[in-house]
CSV table of C-alpha atoms and ligand atoms in Angstrom, one decimal:
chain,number,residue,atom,x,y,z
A,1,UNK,CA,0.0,0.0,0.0
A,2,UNK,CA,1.4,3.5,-1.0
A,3,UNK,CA,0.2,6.1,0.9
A,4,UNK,CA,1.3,9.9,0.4
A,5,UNK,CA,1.3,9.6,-3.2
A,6,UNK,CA,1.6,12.6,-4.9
A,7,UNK,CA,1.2,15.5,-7.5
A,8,UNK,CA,5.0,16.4,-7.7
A,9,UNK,CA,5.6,17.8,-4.5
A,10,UNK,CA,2.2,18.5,-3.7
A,11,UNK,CA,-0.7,16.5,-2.2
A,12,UNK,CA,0.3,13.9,0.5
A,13,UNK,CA,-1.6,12.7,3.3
A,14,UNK,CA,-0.8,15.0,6.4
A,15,UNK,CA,-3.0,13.4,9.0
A,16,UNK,CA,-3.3,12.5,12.7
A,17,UNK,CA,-2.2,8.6,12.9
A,18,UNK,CA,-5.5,7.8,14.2
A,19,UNK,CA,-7.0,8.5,10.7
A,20,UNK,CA,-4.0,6.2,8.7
A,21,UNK,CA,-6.3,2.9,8.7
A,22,UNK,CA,-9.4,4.6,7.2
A,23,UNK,CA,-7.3,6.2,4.4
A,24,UNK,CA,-5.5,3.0,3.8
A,25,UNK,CA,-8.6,1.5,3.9
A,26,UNK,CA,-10.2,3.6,1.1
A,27,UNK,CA,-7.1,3.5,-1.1
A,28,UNK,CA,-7.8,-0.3,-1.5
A,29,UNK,CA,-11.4,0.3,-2.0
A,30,UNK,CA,-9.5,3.0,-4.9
A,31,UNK,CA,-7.7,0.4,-6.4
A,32,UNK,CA,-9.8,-2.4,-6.1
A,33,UNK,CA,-13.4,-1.4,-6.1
A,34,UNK,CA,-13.0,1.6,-8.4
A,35,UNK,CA,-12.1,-0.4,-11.4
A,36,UNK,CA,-14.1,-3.4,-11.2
A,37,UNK,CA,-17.0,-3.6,-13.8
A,38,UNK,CA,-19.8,-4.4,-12.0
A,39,UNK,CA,-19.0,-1.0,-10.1
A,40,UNK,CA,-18.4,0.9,-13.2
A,41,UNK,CA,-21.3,-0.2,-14.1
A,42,UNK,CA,-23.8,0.4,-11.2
A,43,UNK,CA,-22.3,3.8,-11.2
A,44,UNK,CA,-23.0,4.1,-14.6
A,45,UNK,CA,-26.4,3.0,-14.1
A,46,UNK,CA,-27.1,5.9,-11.7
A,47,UNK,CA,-25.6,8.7,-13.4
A,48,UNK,CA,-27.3,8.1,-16.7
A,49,UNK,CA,-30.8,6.8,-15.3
A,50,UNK,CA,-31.1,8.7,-12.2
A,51,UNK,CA,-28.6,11.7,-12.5
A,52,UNK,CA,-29.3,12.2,-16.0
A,53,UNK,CA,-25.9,11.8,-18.3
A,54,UNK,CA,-25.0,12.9,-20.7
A,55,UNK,CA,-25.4,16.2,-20.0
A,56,UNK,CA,-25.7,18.5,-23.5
A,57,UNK,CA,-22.5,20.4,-25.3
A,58,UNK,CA,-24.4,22.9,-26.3
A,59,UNK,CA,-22.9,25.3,-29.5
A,60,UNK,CA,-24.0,29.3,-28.4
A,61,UNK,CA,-24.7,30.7,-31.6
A,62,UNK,CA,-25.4,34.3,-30.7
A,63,UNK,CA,-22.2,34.3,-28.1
A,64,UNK,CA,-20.2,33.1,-30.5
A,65,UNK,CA,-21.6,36.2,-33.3
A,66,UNK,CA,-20.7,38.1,-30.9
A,67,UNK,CA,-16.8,37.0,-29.2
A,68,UNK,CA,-15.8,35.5,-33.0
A,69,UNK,CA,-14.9,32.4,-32.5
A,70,UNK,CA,-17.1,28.6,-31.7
A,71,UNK,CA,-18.5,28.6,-28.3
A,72,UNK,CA,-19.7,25.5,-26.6
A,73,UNK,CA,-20.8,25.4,-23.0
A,74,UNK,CA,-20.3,21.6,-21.2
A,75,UNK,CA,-23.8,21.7,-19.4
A,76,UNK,CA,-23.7,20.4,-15.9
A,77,UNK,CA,-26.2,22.8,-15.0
A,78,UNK,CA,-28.6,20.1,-16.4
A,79,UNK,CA,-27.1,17.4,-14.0
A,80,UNK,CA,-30.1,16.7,-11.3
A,81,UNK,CA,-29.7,18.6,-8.4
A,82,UNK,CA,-28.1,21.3,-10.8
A,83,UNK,CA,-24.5,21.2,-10.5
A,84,UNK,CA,-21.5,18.6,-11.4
A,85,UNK,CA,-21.1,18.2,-7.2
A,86,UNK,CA,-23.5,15.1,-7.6
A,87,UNK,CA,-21.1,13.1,-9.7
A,88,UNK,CA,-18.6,12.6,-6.6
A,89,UNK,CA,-21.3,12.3,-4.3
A,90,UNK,CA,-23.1,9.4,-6.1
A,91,UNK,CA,-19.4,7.7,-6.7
A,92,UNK,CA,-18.5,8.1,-2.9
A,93,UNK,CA,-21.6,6.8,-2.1
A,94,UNK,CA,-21.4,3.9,-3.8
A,95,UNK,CA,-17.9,3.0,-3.3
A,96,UNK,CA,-19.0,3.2,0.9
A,97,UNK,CA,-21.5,0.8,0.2
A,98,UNK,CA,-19.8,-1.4,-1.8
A,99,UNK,CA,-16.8,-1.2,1.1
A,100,UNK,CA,-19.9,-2.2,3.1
A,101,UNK,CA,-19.7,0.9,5.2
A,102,UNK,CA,-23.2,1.9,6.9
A,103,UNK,CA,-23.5,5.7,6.9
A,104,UNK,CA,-22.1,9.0,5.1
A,105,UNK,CA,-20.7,11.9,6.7
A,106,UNK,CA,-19.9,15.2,4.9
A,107,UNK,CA,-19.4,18.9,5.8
A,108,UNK,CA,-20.2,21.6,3.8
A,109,UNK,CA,-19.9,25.5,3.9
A,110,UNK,CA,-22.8,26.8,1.7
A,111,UNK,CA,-24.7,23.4,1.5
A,112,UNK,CA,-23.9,23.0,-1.6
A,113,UNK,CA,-22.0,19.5,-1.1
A,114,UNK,CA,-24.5,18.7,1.9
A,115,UNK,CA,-27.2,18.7,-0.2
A,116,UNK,CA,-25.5,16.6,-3.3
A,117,UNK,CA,-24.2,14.0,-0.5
A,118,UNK,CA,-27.7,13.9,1.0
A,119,UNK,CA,-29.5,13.1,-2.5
A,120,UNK,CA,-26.7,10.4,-3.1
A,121,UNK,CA,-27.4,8.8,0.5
A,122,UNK,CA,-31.2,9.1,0.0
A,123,UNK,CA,-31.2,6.9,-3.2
A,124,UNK,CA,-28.6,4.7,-2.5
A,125,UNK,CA,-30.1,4.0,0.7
A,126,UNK,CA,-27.8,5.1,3.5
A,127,UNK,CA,-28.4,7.6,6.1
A,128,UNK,CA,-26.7,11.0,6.1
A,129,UNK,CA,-24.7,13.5,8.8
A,130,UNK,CA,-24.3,16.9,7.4
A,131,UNK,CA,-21.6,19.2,9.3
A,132,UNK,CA,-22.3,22.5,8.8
A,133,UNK,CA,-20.9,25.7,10.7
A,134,UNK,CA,-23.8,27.7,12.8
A,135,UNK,CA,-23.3,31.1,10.8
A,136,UNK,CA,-23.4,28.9,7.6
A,137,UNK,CA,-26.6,26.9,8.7
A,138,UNK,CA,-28.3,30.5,9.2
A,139,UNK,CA,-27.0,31.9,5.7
A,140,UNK,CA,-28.4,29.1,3.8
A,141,UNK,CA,-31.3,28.4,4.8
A,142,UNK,CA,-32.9,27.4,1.7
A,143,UNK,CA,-30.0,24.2,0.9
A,144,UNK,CA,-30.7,23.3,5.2
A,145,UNK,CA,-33.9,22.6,4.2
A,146,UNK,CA,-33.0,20.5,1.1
A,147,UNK,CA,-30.9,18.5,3.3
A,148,UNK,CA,-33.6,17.9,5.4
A,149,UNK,CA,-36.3,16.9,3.1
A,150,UNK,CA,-33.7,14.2,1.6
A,151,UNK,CA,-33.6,12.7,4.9
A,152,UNK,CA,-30.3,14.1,6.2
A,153,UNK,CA,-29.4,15.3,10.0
A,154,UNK,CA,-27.8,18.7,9.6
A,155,UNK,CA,-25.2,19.1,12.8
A,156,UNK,CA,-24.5,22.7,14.0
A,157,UNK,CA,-20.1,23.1,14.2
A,158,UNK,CA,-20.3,25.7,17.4
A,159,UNK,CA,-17.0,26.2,18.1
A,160,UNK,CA,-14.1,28.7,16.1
A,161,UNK,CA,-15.8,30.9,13.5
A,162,UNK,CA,-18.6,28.5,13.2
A,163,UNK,CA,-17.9,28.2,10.2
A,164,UNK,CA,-16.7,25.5,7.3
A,165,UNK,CA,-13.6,25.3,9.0
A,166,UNK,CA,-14.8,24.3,12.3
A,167,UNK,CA,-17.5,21.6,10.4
A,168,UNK,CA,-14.3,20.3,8.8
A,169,UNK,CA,-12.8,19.5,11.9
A,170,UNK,CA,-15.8,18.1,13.1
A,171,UNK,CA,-16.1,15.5,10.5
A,172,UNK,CA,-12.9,14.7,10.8
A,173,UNK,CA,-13.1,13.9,14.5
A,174,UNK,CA,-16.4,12.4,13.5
A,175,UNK,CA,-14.7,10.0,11.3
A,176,UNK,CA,-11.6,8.8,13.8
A,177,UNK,CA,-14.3,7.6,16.0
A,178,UNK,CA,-16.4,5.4,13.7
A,179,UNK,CA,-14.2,4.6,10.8
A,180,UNK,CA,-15.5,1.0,10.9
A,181,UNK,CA,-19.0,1.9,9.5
A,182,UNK,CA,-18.8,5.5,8.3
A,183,UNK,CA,-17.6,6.8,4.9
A,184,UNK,CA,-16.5,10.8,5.0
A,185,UNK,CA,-17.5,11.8,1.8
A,186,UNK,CA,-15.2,14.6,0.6
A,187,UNK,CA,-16.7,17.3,-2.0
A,188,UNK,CA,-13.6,18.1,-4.2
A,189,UNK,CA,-10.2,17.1,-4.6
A,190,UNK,CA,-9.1,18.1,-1.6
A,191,UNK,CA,-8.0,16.8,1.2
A,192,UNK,CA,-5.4,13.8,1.9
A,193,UNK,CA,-5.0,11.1,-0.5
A,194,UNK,CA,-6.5,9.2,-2.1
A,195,UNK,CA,-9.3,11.7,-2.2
A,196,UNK,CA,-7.7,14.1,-4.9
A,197,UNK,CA,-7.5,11.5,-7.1
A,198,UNK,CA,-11.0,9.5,-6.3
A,199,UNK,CA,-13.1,12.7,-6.5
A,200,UNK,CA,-10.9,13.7,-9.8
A,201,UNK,CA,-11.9,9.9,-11.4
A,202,UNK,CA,-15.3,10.4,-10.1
A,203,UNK,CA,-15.5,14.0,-12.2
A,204,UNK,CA,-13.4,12.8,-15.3
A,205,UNK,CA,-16.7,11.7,-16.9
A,206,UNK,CA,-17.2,15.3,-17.7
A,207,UNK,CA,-14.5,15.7,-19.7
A,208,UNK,CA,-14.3,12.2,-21.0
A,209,UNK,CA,-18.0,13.0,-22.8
A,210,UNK,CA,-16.9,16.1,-23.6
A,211,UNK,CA,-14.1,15.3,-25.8
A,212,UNK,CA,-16.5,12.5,-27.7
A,213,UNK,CA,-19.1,15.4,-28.4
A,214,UNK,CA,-16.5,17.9,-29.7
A,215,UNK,CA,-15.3,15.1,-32.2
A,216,UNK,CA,-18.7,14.3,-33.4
A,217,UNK,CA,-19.4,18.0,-33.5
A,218,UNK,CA,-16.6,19.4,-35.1
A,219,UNK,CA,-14.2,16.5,-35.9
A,220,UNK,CA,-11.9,17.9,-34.1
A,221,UNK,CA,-10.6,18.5,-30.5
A,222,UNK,CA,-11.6,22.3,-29.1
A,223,UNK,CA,-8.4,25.0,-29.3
A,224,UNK,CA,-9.1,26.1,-25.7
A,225,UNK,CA,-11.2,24.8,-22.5
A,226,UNK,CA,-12.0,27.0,-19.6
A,227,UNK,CA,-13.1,26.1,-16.3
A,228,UNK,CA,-13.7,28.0,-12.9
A,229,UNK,CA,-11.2,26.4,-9.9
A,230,UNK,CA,-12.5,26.3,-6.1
A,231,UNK,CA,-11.3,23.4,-4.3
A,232,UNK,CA,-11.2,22.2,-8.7
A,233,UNK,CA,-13.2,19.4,-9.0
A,234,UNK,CA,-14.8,20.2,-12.5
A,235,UNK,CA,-12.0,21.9,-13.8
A,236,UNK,CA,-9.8,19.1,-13.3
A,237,UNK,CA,-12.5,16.5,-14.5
A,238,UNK,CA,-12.8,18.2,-17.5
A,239,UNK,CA,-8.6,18.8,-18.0
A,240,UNK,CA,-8.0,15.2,-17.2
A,241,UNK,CA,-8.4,13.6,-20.3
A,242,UNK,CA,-7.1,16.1,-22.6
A,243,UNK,CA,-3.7,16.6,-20.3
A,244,UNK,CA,-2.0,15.3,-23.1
A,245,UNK,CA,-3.8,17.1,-25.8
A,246,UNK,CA,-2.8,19.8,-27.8
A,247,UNK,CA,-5.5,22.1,-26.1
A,248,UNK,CA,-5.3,25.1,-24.5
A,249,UNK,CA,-6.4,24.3,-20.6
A,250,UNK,CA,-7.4,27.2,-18.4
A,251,UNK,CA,-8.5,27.7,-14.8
A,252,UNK,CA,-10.6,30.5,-13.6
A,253,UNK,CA,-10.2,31.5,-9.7
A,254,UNK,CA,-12.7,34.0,-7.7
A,255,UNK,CA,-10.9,36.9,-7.6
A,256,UNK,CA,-13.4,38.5,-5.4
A,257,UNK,CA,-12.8,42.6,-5.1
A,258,UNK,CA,-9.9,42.6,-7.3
A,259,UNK,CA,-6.9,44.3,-6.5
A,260,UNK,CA,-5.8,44.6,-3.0
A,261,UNK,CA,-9.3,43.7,-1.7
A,262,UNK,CA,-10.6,40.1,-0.7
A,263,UNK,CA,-10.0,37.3,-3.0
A,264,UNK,CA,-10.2,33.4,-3.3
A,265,UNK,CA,-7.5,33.3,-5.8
A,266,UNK,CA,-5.4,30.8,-4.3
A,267,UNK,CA,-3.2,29.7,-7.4
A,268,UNK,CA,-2.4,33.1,-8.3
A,269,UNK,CA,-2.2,34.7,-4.6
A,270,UNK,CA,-1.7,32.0,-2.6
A,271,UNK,CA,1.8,30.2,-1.8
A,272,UNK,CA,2.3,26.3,-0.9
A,273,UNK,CA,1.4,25.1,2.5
A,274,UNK,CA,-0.3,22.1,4.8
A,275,UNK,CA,-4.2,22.1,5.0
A,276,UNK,CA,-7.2,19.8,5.4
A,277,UNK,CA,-4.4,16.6,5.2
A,278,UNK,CA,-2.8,18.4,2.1
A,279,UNK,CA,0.2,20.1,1.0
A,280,UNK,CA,-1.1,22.3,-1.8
A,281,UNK,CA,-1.2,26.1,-2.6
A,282,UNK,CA,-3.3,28.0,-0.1
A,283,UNK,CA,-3.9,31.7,0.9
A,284,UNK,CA,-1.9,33.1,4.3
A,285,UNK,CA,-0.5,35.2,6.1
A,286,UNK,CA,3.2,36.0,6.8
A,287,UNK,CA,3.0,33.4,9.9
A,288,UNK,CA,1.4,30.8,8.2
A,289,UNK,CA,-1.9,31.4,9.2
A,290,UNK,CA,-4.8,30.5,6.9
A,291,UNK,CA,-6.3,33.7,5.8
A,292,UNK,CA,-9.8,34.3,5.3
A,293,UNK,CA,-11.3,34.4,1.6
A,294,UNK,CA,-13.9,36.0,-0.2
A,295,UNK,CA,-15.9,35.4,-3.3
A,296,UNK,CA,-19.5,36.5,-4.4
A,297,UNK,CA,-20.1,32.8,-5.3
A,298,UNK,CA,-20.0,30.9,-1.9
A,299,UNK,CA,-18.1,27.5,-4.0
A,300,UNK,CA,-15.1,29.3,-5.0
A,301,UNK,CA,-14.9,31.1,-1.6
A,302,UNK,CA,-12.2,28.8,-0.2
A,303,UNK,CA,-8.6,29.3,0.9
A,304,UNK,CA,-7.0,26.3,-0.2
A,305,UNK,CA,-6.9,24.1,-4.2
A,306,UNK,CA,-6.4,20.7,-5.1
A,307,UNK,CA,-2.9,19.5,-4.9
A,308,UNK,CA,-3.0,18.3,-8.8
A,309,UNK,CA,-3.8,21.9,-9.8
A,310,UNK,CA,-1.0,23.0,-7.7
A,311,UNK,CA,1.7,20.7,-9.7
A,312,UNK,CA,-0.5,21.9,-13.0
A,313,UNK,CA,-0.1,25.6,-12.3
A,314,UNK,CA,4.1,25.2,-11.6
A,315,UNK,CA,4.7,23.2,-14.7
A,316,UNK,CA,2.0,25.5,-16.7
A,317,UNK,CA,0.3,22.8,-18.2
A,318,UNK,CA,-2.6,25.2,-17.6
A,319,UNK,CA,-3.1,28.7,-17.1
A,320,UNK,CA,-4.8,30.0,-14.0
A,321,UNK,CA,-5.8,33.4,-13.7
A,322,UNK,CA,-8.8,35.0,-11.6
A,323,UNK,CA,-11.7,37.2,-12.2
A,324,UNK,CA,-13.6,39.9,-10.5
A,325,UNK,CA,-17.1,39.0,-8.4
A,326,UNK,CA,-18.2,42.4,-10.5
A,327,UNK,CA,-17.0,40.1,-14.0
A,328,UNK,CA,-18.6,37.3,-12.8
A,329,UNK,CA,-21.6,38.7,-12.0
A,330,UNK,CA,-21.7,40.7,-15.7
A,331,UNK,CA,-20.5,37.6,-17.0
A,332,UNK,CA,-24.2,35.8,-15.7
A,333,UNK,CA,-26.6,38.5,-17.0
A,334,UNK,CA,-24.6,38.6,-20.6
A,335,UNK,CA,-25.3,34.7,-20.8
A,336,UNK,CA,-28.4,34.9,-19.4
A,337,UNK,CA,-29.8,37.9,-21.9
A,338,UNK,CA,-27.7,36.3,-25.1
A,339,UNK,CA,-28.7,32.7,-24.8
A,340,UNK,CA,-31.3,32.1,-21.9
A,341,UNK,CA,-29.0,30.1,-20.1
A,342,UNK,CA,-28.8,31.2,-16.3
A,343,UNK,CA,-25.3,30.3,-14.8
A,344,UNK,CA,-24.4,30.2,-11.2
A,345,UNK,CA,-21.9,32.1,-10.2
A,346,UNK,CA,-19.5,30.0,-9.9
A,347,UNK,CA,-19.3,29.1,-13.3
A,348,UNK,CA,-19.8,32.8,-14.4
A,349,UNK,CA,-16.2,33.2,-13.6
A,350,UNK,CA,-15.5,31.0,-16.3
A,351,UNK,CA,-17.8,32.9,-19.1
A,352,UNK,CA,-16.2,35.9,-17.8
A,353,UNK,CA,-12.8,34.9,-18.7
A,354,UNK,CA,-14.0,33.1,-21.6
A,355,UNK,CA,-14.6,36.7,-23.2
A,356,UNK,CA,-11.8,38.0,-22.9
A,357,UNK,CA,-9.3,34.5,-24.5
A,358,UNK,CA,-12.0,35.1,-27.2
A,359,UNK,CA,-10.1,38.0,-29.0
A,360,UNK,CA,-6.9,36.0,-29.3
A,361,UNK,CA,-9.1,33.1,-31.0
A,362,UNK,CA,-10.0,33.1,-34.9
A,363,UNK,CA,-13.5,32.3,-35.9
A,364,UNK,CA,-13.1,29.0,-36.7
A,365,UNK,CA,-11.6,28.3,-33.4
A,366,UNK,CA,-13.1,26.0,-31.1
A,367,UNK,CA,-13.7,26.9,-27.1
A,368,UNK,CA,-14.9,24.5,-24.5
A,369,UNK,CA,-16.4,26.0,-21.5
A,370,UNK,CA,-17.5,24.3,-18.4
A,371,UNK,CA,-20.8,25.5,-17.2
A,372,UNK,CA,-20.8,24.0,-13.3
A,373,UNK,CA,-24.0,24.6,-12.3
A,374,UNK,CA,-27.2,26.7,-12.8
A,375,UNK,CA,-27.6,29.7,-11.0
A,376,UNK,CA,-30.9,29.7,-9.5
A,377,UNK,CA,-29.4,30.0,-6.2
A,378,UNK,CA,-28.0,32.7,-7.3
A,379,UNK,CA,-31.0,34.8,-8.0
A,380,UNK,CA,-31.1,37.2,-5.3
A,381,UNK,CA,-27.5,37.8,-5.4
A,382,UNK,CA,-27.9,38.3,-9.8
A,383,UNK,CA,-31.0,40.8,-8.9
A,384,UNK,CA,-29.8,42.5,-6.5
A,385,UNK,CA,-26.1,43.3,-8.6
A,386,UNK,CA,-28.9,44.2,-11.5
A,387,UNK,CA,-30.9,46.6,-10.1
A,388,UNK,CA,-33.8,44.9,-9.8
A,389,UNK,CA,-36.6,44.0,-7.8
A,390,UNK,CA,-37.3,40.4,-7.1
B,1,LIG,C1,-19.0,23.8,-5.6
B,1,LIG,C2,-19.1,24.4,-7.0
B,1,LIG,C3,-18.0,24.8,-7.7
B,1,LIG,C4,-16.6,24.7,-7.1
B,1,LIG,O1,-16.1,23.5,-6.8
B,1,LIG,P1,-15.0,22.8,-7.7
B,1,LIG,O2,-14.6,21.6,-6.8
B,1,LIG,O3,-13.9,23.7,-7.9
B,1,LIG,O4,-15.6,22.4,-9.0
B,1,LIG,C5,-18.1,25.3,-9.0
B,1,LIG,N1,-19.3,25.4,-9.6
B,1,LIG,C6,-20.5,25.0,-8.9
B,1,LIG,C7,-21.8,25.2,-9.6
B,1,LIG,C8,-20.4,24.5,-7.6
B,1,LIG,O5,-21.5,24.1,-7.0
């Protein structure tokens, strides 16, 4: 058994000792389950009956009038539940029964996660613990109750800032006390190994359909892909399979206020550390303390990144660069108006960039963008930027 594999020098597995034989544990259910095809294809069964693969590449004709070049939009908003989150969650949570575990933990900051991990424990039949900071279970409200209806208990984290940080590290100590029957399902590829490279294989279909559709489409693979980078789950399931591709690969952080204000650009402010079982880039302060961060879209507003986008970003392999919440939020009315498609904010990061790599493409160039989620969530926050009553 390997454990601390790495992404060059990032990634590892920087845990207490008492959580060793859980993740050794899971890295032979990695190995061994993962693979096997009557797993492959029960998971398959789920995504495409229940989940609803393959989601749509869907050509923008009035975008691309209007940037010059061929814009296609990978749409995960169409997943169920709205958002790519549920392909981990159903893959976790079928690997922890197949591992024959008995329940699911997770944490979760704005719910999103809580309430994918909830849906995969209702229909594969195993109950659900939600962590979730006090503040955060008061701010959002409407994904609590989602968790609820699904069947999951939602867990107040009372202590620190009460915040995601504090549900993390009651998870974790969750987890060391009933690793026997519990499976922590993580919500990105984060965290210690193997779970940067499970979540990533779990998220790989999105880019694995996406490189079929673009050769159908165009016979052809795409010039450029762009995708939005939190923790980097669907960026680094769509990269994956074209790593070795002549395409263009770029990853779009929250830049939140811009310059000298609050940001969740980690890759392009941050600098290497340990956190959440992880050496990877993350955002401090001179003493090594984990700084606060800041987006308008509460999935990219994390201070650390996936270790594999870490290694990505120092040997260039892709380009990260950040955008503005006042881009992002532009970015969601202009798609919204031009081809009724309503983003979530999150992914709006990536449209916003998108815009701007369109001058240096040709008209017959082809872009790939990843399109996360759907922004109803978003509303208030869209209306509110917009002027307008809701
Ligand atoms: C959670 C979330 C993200 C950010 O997570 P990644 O792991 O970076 O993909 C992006 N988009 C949407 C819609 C999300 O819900």
């Amino acid at each position: 058994m390997i454990l601390g594999t790495r992404f060059g020098e990032y990634g590892g597995c920087f845990v207490p000792e008492t959580l060793i034989p859980a993740l050794e544990e899971l890295e032979e259910a990695y190995r061994t389950i993962v693979p096997d095809p009557s797993f492959q294809k029960e998971l398959s069964g789920y995504l495409t009956e229940f989940a609803g693969r393959e989601t749509p590449l869907t050509l923008c004709r009035n975008i691309s009038q209007d940037l010059g070049c061929r814009v296609y939009l990978k749409r995960e908003d169409l997943l169920h539940s709205g958002a790519h989150k549920l392909n981990n969650a159903l893959g976790q949570a079928l690997l922890a029964k197949y591992m024959g575990k008995k329940r699911l933990i997770a944490e979760t900051g704005a719910g999103q996660h809580g309430v994918a991990t909830a849906i995969a424990g209702a229909v594969t039949g195993l109950p659900v613990d939600v962590y979730m900071g006090d503040v955060d279970i008061e701010r959002q409200a409407p994904n609590v109750a989602r968790m609820k209806l699904f069947g999951a208990r939602v867990i107040p984290a009372s202590s620190g800032t009460r915040t995601l940080k504090d549900a993390v590290n009651e998870a974790l100590r969750d987890w060391t006390g009933n690793v026997r029957d519990t499976h922590y399902l993580i919500g990105s590829v984060v965290g210690p190994h193997p779970f940067p490279s499970l979540v990533r294989d779990f998220q790989r279909v999105i880019g694995t359909e996406t490189r079929v559709q673009v050769l159908e489409r165009e016979g052809r693979l795409p010039d450029a892909i762009v995708a939005c980078v939190g923790g980097g789950s669907n960026a680094i399931g769509m990269f994956h399979p074209f790593l070795d591709d002549d395409v263009a690969l770029y990853g779009v952080e929250a830049g939140g206020e811009g310059e000298g204000g609050r940001t969740g650009a980690t890759l392009c402010k941050g600098s290497p550390g340990t956190l959440h079982g992880a050496y990877s880039y993350l955002l401090q302060d001179n003493y090594g303390q984990v700084a606060e961060s800041h987006s308008v879209s509460a999935g990219l507003d994390y201070p650390g990144v996936g270790p594999e986008h870490s290694m990505l970003r120092d040997s260039s392999r892709v380009t990260y660069s950040s955008v503005t919440d006042r881009e992002a939020l532009d970015a969601c009315l202009y798609l919204s108006r031009r081809e009724g498609i309503l983003p979530a904010l999150e992914s709006s990061h990536a449209v916003a960039y998108a815009r701007n790599l369109a001058m240096s493409l040709d008209r017959d160039q082809v872009m790939v963008i990843s399109l996360s989620g759907r922004g109803d969530k978003d509303l208030a926050t869209v209306m509110e930027y917009a002027g307008v009553q809701v």
